[in-house]
Every structure is written in C-alpha cells, then in structure tokens.
Short mmCIF file of C-alpha atoms in Angstrom, two decimals:
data_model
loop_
_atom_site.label_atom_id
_atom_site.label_comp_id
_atom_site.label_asym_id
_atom_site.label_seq_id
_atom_site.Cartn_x
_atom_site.Cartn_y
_atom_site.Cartn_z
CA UNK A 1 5.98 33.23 -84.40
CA UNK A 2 2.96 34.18 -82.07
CA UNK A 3 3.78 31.21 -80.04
CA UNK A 4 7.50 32.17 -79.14
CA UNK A 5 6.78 35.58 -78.27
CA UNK A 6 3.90 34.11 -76.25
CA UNK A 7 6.44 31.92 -74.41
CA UNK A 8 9.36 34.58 -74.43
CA UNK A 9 6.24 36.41 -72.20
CA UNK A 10 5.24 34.18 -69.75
CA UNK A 11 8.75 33.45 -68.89
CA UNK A 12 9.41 37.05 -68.39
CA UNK A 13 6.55 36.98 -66.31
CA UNK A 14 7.90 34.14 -64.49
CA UNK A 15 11.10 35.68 -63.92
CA UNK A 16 9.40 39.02 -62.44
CA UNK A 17 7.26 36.50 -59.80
CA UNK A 18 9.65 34.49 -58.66
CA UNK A 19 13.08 36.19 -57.57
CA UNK A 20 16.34 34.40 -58.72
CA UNK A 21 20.11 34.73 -57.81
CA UNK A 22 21.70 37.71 -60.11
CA UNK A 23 24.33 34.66 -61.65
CA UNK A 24 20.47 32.48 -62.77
CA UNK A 25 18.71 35.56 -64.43
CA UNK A 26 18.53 34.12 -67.52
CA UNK A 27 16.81 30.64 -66.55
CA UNK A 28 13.98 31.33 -68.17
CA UNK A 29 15.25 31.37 -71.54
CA UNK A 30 15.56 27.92 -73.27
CA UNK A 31 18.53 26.90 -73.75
CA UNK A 32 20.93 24.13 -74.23
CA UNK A 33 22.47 22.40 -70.87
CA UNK A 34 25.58 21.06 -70.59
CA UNK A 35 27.22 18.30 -68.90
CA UNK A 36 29.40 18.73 -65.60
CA UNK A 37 33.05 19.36 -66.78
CA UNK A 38 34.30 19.21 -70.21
CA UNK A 39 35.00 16.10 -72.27
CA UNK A 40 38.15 14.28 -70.95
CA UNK A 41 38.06 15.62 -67.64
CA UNK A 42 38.15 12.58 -64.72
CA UNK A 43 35.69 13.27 -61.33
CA UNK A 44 34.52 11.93 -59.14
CA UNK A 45 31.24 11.97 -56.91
CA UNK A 46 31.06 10.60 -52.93
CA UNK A 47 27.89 10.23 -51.95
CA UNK A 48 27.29 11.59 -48.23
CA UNK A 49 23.32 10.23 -47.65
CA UNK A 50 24.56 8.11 -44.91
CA UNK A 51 27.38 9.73 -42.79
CA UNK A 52 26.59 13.10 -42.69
CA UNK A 53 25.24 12.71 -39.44
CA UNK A 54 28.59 11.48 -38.05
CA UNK A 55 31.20 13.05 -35.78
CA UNK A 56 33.87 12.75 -38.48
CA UNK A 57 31.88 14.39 -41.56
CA UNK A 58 33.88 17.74 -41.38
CA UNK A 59 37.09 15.77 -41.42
CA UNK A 60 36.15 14.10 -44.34
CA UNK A 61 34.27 16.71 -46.65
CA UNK A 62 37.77 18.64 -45.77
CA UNK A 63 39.46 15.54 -47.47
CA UNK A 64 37.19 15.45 -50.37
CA UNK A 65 37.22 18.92 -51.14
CA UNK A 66 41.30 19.12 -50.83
CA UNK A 67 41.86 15.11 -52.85
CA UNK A 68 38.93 15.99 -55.37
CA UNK A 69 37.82 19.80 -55.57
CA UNK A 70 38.62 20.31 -59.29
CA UNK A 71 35.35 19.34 -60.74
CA UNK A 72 34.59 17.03 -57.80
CA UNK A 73 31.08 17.08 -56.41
CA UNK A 74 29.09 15.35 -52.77
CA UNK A 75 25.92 13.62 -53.42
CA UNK A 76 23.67 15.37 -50.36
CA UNK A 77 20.52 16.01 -49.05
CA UNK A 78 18.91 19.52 -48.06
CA UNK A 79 19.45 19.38 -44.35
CA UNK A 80 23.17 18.61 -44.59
CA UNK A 81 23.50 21.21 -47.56
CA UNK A 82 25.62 23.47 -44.67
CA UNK A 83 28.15 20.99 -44.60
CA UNK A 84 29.39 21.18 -47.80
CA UNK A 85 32.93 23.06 -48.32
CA UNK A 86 33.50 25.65 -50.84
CA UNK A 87 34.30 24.40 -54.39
CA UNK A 88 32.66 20.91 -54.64
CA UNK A 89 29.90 20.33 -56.83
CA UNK A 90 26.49 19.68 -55.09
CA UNK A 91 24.43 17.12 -56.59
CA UNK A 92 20.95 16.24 -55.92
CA UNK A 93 19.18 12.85 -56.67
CA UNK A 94 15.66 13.37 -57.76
CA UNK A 95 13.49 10.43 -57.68
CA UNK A 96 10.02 11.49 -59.51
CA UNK A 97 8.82 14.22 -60.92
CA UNK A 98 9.42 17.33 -58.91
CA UNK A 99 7.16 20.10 -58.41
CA UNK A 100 7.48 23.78 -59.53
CA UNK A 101 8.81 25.03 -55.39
CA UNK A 102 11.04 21.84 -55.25
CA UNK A 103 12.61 23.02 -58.85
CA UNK A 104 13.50 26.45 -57.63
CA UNK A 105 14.59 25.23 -54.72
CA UNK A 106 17.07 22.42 -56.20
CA UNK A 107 18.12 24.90 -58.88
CA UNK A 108 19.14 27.67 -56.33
CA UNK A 109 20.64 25.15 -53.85
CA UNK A 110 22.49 22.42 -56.25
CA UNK A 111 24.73 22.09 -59.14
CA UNK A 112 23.67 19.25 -60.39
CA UNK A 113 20.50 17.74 -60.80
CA UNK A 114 19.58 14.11 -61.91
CA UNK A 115 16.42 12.63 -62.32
CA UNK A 116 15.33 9.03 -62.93
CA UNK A 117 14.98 8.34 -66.82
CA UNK A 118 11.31 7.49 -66.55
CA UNK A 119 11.07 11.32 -65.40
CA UNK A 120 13.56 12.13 -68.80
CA UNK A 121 11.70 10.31 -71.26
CA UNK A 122 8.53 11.73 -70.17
CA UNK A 123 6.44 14.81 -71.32
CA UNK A 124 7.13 16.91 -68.38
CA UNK A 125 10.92 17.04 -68.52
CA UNK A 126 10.18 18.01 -72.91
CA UNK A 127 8.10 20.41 -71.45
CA UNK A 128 11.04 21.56 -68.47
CA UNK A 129 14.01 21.17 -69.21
CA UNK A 130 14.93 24.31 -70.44
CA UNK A 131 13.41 25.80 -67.43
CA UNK A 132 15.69 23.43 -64.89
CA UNK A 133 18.52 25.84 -65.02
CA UNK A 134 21.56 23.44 -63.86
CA UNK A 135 23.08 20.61 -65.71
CA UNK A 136 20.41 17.48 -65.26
CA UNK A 137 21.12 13.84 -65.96
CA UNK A 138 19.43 10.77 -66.29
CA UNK A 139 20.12 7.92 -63.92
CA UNK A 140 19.54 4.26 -64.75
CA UNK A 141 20.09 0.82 -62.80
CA UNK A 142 21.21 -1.26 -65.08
CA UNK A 143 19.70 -5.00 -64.27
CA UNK A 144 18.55 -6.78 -67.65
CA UNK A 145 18.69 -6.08 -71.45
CA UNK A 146 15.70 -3.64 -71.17
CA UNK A 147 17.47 -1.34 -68.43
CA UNK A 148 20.39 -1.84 -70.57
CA UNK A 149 18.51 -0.30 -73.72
CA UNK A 150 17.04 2.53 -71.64
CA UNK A 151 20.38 3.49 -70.44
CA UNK A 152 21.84 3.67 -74.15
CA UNK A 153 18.83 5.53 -74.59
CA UNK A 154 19.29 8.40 -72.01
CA UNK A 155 22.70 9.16 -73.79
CA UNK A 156 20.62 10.83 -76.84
CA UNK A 157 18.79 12.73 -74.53
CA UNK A 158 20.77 14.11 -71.81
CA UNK A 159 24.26 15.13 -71.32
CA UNK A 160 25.00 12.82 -68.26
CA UNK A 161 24.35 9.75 -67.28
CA UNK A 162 24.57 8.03 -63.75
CA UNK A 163 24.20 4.48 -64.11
CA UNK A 164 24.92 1.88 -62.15
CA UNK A 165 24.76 -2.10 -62.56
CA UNK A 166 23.70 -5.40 -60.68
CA UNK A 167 26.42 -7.34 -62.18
CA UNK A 168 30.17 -7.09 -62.18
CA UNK A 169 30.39 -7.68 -65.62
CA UNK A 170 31.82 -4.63 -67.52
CA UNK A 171 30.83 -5.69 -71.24
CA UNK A 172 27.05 -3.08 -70.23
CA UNK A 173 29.49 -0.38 -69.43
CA UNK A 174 31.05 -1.35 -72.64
CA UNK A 175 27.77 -0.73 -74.49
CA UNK A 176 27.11 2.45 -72.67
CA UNK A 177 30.13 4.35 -73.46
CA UNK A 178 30.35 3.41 -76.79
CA UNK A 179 26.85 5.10 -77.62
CA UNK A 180 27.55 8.00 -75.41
CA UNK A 181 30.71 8.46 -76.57
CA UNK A 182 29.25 9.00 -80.04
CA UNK A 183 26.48 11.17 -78.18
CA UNK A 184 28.33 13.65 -76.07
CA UNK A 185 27.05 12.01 -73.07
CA UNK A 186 29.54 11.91 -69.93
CA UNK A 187 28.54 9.18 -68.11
CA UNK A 188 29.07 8.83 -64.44
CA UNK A 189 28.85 4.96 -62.82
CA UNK A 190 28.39 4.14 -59.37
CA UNK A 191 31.23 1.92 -57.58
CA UNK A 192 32.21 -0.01 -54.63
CA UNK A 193 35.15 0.98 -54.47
CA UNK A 194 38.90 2.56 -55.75
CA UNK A 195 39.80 -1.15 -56.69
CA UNK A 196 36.36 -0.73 -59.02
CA UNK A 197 36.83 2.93 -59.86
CA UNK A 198 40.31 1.85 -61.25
CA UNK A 199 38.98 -0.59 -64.06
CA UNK A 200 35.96 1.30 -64.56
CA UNK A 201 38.14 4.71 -65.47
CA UNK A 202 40.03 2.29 -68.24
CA UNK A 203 37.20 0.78 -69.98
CA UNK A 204 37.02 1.02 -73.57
CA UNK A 205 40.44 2.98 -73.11
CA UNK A 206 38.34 6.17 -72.69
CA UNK A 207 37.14 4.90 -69.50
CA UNK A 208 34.00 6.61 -67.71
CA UNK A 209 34.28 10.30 -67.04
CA UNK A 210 33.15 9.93 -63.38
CA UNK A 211 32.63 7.72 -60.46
CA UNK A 212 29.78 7.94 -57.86
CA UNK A 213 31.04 6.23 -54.55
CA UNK A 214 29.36 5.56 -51.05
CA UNK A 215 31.70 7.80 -48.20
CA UNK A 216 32.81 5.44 -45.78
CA UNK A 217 36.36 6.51 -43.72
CA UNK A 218 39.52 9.02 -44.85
CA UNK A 219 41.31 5.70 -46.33
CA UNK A 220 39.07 5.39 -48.84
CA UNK A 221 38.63 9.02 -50.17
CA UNK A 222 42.20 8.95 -50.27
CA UNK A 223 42.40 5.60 -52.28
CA UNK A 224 40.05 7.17 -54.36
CA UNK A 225 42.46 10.13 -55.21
CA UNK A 226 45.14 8.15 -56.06
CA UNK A 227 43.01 5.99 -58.76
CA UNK A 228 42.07 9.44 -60.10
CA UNK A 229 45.76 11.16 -60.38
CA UNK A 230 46.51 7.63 -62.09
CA UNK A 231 43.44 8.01 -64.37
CA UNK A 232 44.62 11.32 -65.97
CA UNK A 233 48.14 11.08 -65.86
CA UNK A 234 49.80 11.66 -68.99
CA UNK A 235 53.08 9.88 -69.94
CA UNK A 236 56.12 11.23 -72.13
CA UNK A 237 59.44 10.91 -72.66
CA UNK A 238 61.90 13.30 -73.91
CA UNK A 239 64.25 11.14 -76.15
CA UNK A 240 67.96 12.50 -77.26
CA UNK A 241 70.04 11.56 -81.03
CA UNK A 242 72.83 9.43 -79.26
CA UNK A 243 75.85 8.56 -81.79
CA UNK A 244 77.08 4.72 -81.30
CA UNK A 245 81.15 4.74 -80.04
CA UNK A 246 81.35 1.35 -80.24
CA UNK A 247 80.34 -2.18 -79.87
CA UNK A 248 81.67 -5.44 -78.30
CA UNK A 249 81.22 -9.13 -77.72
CA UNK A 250 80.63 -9.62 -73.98
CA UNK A 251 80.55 -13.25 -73.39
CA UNK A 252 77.49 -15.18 -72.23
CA UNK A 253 74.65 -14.22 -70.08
CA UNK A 254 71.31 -14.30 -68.87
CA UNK A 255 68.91 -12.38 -71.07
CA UNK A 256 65.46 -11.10 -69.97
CA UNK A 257 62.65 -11.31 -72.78
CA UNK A 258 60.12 -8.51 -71.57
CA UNK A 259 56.05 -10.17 -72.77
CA UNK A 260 53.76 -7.41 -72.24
CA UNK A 261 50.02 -7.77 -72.11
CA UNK A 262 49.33 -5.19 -74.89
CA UNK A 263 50.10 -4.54 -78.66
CA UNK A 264 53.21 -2.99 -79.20
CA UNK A 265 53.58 -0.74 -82.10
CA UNK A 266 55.16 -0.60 -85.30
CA UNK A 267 57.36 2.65 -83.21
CA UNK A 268 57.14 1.62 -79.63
CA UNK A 269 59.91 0.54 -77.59
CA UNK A 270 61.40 0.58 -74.12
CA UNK A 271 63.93 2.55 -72.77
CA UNK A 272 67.35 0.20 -71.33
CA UNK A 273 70.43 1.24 -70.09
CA UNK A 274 72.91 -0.68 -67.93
CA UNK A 275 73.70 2.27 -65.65
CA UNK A 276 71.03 4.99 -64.16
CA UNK A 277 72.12 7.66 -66.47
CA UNK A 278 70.06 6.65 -69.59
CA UNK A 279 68.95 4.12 -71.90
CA UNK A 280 68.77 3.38 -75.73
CA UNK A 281 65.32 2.78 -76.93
CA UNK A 282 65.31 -0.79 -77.84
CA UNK A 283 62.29 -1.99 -80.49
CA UNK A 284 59.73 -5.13 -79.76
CA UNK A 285 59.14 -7.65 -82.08
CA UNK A 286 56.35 -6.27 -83.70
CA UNK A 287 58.72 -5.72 -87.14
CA UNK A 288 58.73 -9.07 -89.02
CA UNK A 289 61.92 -11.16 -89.17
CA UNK A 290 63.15 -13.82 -91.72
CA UNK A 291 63.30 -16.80 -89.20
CA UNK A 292 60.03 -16.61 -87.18
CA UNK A 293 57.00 -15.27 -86.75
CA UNK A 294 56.57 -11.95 -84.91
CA UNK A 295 55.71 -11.36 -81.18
CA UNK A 296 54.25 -8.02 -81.37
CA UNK A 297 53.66 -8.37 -77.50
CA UNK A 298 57.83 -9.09 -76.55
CA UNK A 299 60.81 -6.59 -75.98
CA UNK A 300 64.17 -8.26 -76.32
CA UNK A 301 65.79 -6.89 -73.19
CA UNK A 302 68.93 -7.57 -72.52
CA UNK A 303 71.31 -8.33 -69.77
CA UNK A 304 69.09 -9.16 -66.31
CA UNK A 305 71.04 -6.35 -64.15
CA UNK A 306 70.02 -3.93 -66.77
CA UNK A 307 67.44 -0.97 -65.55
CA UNK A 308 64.20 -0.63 -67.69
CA UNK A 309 62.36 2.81 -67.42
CA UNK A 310 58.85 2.54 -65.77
CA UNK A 311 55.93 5.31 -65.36
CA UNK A 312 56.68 7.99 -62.61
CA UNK A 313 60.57 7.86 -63.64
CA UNK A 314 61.27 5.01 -61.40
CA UNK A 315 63.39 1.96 -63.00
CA UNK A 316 63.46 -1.36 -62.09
CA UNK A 317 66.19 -4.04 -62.64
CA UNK A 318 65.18 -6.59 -65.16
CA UNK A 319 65.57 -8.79 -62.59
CA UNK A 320 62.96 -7.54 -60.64
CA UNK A 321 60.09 -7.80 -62.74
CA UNK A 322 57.41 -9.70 -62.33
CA UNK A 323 53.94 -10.65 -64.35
CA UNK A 324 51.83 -7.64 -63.27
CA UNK A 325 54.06 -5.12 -63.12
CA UNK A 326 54.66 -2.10 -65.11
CA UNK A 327 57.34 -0.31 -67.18
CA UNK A 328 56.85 2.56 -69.78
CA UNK A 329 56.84 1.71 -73.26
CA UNK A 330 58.41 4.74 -75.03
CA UNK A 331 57.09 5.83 -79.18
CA UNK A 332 59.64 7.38 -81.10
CA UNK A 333 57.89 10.42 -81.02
CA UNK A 334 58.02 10.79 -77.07
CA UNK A 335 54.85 9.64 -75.95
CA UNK A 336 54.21 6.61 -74.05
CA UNK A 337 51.84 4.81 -71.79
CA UNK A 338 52.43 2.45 -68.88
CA UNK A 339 52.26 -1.57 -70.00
CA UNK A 340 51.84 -4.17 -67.67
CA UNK A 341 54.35 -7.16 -67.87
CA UNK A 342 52.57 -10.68 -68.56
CA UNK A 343 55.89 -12.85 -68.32
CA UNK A 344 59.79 -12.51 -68.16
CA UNK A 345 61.45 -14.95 -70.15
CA UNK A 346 65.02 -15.99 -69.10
CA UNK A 347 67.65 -17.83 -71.17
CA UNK A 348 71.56 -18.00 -71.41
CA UNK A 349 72.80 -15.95 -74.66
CA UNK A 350 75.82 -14.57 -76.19
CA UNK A 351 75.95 -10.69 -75.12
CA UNK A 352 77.03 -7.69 -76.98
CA UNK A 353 77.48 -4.47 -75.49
CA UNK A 354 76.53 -1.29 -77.13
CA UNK A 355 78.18 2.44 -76.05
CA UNK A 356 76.33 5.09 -77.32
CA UNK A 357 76.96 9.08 -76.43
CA UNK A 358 74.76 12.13 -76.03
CA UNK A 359 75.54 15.59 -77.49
CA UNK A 360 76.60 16.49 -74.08
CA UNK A 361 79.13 13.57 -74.01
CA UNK A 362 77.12 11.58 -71.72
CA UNK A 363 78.19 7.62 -72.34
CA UNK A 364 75.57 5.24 -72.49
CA UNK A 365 75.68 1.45 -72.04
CA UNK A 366 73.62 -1.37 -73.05
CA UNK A 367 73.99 -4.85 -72.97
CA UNK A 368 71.80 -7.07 -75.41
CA UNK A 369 71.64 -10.62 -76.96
CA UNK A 370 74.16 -10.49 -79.55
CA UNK A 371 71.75 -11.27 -82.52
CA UNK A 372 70.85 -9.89 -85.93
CA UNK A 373 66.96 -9.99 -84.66
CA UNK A 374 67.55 -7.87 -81.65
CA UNK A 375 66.97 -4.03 -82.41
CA UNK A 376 67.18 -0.71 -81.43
CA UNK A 377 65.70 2.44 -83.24
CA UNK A 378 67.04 4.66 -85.04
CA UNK A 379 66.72 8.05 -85.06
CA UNK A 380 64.49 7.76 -88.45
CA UNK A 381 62.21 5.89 -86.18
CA UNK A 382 63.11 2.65 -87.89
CA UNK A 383 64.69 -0.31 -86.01
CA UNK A 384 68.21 -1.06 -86.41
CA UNK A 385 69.86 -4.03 -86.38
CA UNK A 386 72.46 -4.43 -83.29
CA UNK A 387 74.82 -6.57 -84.85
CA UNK A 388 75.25 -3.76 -87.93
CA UNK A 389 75.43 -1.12 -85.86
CA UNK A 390 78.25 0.83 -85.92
CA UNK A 391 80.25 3.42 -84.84
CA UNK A 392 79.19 7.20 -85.85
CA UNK A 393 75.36 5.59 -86.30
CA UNK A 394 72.78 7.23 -84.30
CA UNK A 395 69.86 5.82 -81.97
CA UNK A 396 67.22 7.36 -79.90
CA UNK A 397 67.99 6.71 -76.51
CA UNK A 398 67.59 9.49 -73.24
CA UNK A 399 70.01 10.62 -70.50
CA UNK A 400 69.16 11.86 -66.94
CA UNK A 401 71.24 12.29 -63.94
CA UNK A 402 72.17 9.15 -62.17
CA UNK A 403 71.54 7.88 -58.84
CA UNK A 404 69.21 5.50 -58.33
CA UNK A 405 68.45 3.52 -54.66
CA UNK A 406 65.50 0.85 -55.69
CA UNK A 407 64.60 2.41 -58.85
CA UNK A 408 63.80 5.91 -57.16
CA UNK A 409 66.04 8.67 -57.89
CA UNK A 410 67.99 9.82 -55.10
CA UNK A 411 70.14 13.24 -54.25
CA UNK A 412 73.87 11.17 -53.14
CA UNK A 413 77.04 10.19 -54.39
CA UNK A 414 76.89 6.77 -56.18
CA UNK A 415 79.42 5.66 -58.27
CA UNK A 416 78.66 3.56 -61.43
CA UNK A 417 81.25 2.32 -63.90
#
C-alpha cells in the first residue's frame, strides 16, 4: 500500500512540473490504453515521410482527410506536423527507446504512437506505458519464423499492431489475426497498394482492421477509398411473401447453371426474375437430391435473358456473366454477401415458367429448367420443388420498380411484357 501512494505522489508531482493540455490531465495515472477505433471499424493509414515536401501535399492531405477522415490517420514527422488537416489521426513511428522530452513531446503532438517491439517487450515500456498517454502499438517486420513469433507475441501485449511482411504470402497474416483476434489486438499491415489493401481487408473473413500505405498521387488515395467503402459495406435484401398464379411449360431453352466460388448455405439463394421488377429467390444445390450428389457451390438459374441481382442493386443478364464476376447471394432471412462467379454452365433444357404476385399485385416472372431438382424457397425458408408448385403457394421473392439500362436502374419509360 506504501508503494502506490508513493507512486500516486510522484506522479502528482510530475504532473505539477511539467504542464499538460487540460484534455491529458490525467496522464499520470495508470491506466489501461486502448487501440485506435473500436473493433470492426476499417482505416486506413498513408504514410507522408516522403512527399510532404512536394508542391501537391495540400492537395492530397485535402483528399485524405475528405476519402478517409473517419478514423483515418497520416504517418508524419515533426516538421511537417502543420500540414496535417483537421480530423485525421497523427501517428508517429518511434524507432528506440525515447527519452522523457521526446515522450511529452510525441504525446502532446500525436495520436498515435508505435514503437518497435524490442522497445515493447522491454523493461522500460513495463515501466512506461501507463505514463505514454496515447494509444501505442508495437510494430514488427515480419521476415522468418522468429519475426513471425514476435509478432503473435506483441498481440498479448499491446492493443495494435503494425506489421508488415517480406513475402507476399498471406498464410503470416493468417497467423497474426487469428491470435490477435483472440487478443483484442487491431492489427494494422503495411501495403503496396489498393489491389493489396483489397485482399488484405478479406483475410480470414475478418480481414485486418487497417492498412498503412506509402502516399504517392490523388489516384491512389482515391483507389484506396474505394477498397475501403467495399471493405465495410454491408449487404441486405428486403424479401416479400409472393403467392404463385400459375405455372407453364415453355418449350426448350438455354439454361445458365450459376458455380460460385464459395459455400452456399443450407438458406442461401439468388434472387431471378425475367423482367426488372423483381425476382423469386431460387435455392442452390446445397439440399441433397435422390439422383446425384450435391453441388453446394451451383444455383440452377434459369433462362439466359433472365436478370440475376448483384451487390449495389445492379443486375446483370445471365448472359453476361462471366468467371470473376459477382452477384448477391440472398439468405432467407435478408442478409447476403457478394459471391464471385467461378463458371457459367450452359445447356439446352425444357423450360417452365413460374408467375408469382406481390401483396401489392406486382406480377413476377421466372423462367427455370422444368425439373423436379430445380427449387425455389419457400416462405418457411425451405426449398420448394418447381414442378409441385402451385397456384395459391407462396415463395420469397422481392419487387422494385423497373427500369433497368445495363443492369443500372434508370429514371425513363421502358416497357417490359
């Protein structure tokens, strides 16, 4: 007990001696630090070390701080501090151990400190780190198993981690958010580029909670945006109880079979529709059948000049797709997530056409391979048959207003029938 109270006095003392901004009173007083932004939240970091010198700096911190203010932050050093618009993080890179003036300094100037983990896992930062003040990382470069090991061991000791790696191998990464995932640690990994940032955000499905990236030009800070927009963009889908009308054979025609590169589940669809004014939520072939095994990767389209819903409410024309692409797949429930088309498989089959109708008396059209395997859900979230359906059964399906000019939704008059 004599010991704390000795401690809770010399920091007072401290406090008295050396003069602090009203908001950092209470540095003194140990206490936990926390990481950057909270968990979830995608930022990013563009380092300035190099440019700031340059005639075009102003143009681009105006850029960065309008693309990436929330929770964005500018790696930068003292002399350029000036520069630095309101509302973007400052971050200072700390290599060593720094002394008791630079400390003050780098806590009244920054909002972010991180030091190299040698300085982390030593006995001065046990001793400091409740006297740093500002959130402090670690940072590790990641070039063999042993760097590897110390970087999964900076996520039990700090909140956030900057690491960054010799190879382009993401399986380290891998290892890294996995333990500081478990740890609390948000973990921030230096890029190339957006192309990088973009596969580096999706890792491990959680992805890393921030990118550090060199400032080069306006193109790429904007680039950059648009990977982070992507990165926390959350899909849904309202879906509607349609009531089947009816159901006829079509004839022969060309169906699409929609293989996507990821799992479909047991609820998980897309949404199809023959005109742009909705679509019935057809099921993949996750659900075993009788006759073959399942493909719990393929949707059972339909007719080729059918539309398919994709992310951002754009369609596309089964026709039109292509390995690489995307379309939304749609859970019973609402939610959905963008999938990326590995193959469209197209064959001559009988057709049946399926007219469904919305409380609002909205008709919707479908056109599928007329076959006992081909389903659609129903609105128990449990696939249905399209050869039993039939009249006065209901499916989940969705309407919108129509009008559609290359899958974007347009304000005209267009006629469909």
């Amino acid at each position: 007990m004599t010991d704390v109270i000795d401690d809770k006095t010399k920091a007072a003392s401290n406090k008295q001696r050396v003069p602090a901004p009203a908001k950092k009173a209470t540095v003194a007083e140990p206490a936990p630090v926390q990481a950057p932004l909270p968990p979830g939240k995608k930022y990013t970091w563009h380092d300035f070390r190099k440019i700031a010198g340059r005639p075009d700096t102003a143009e681009i911190f105006e850029a960065v701080q309008r693309l990436h203010g929330d929770g964005g932050g500018v790696v930068i050093d003292e002399e350029h501090l000036s520069l630095v618009p309101a509302g973007l993080q400052k971050i200072k890179l700390f290599s060593g151990v720094p002394s008791q003036e630079k400390l003050d300094r780098i806590r009244k100037d920054y909002d972010v400190l991180v030091l190299d983990a040698a300085v982390v896992a030593s006995n001065w930062f046990v001793e400091n780190e409740s006297r740093i003040g500002i959130p402090v990382g670690a940072s590790v470069d990641v070039v063999d198993p042993r760097s590897l090991e110390q970087a999964v061991e900076m996520t039990r000791v700090v909140k956030l981690l900057l690491v960054t790696f010799k190879d382009t191998t993401k399986i380290p990464l891998e290892i890294v958010l996995a333990d500081a995932q478990n740890h609390g640690c948000q973990t921030v990994m230096g890029v190339r580029d957006s192309v990088e940032a973009n596969v580096v955000f999706g890792v491990l499905e959680i992805g890393a909670d921030g990118v550090l990236v060199d400032v080069d030009d306006l193109t790429a800070v904007h680039r950059l945006h648009e990977v982070l927009v992507a990165a926390q963009r959350t899909h849904g889908q309202q879906l509607q109880k349609l009531t089947i009308i009816e159901t006829r054979h079509v004839g022969m025609g060309d169906r699409a079979c929609l293989d996507f590169t990821s799992y479909m589940g047991l609820d998980e669809g897309v949404l199809l529709g023959c005109f742009s004014g909705g679509g019935i939520l057809a099921t993949s072939e996750t659900h075993p059948l009788p006759y073959m095994p399942t493909r719990p990767f393929r949707v059972n389209a339909g007719a080729l000049q059918m539309y398919v819903l994709a992310p951002d409410n754009r369609t596309w024309y089964l026709s039109d797709l292509r390995a690489g692409m995307e379309v939304l797949a749609v859970r019973t429930d609402g939610t959905a997530r963008p999938v990326t088309v590995g193959r469209v498989k197209i064959e001559r089959r009988p057709m049946l056409q399926i007219i469904a109708e919305a409380p609002d008396g909205t008709r919707i059209t479908t056109i599928m391979q007329e076959d006992w395997h081909v389903r659609v859900f129903g609105t128990d979230s449990k696939p249905r048959n399209i050869t039993e359906l039939k009249p006065g059964d209901e499916v989940f399906g969705f309407t919108q207003e129509p009008g559609r000019h290359v899958g974007v939704k347009v304000d005209e008059l267009i006629i469909e029938q």
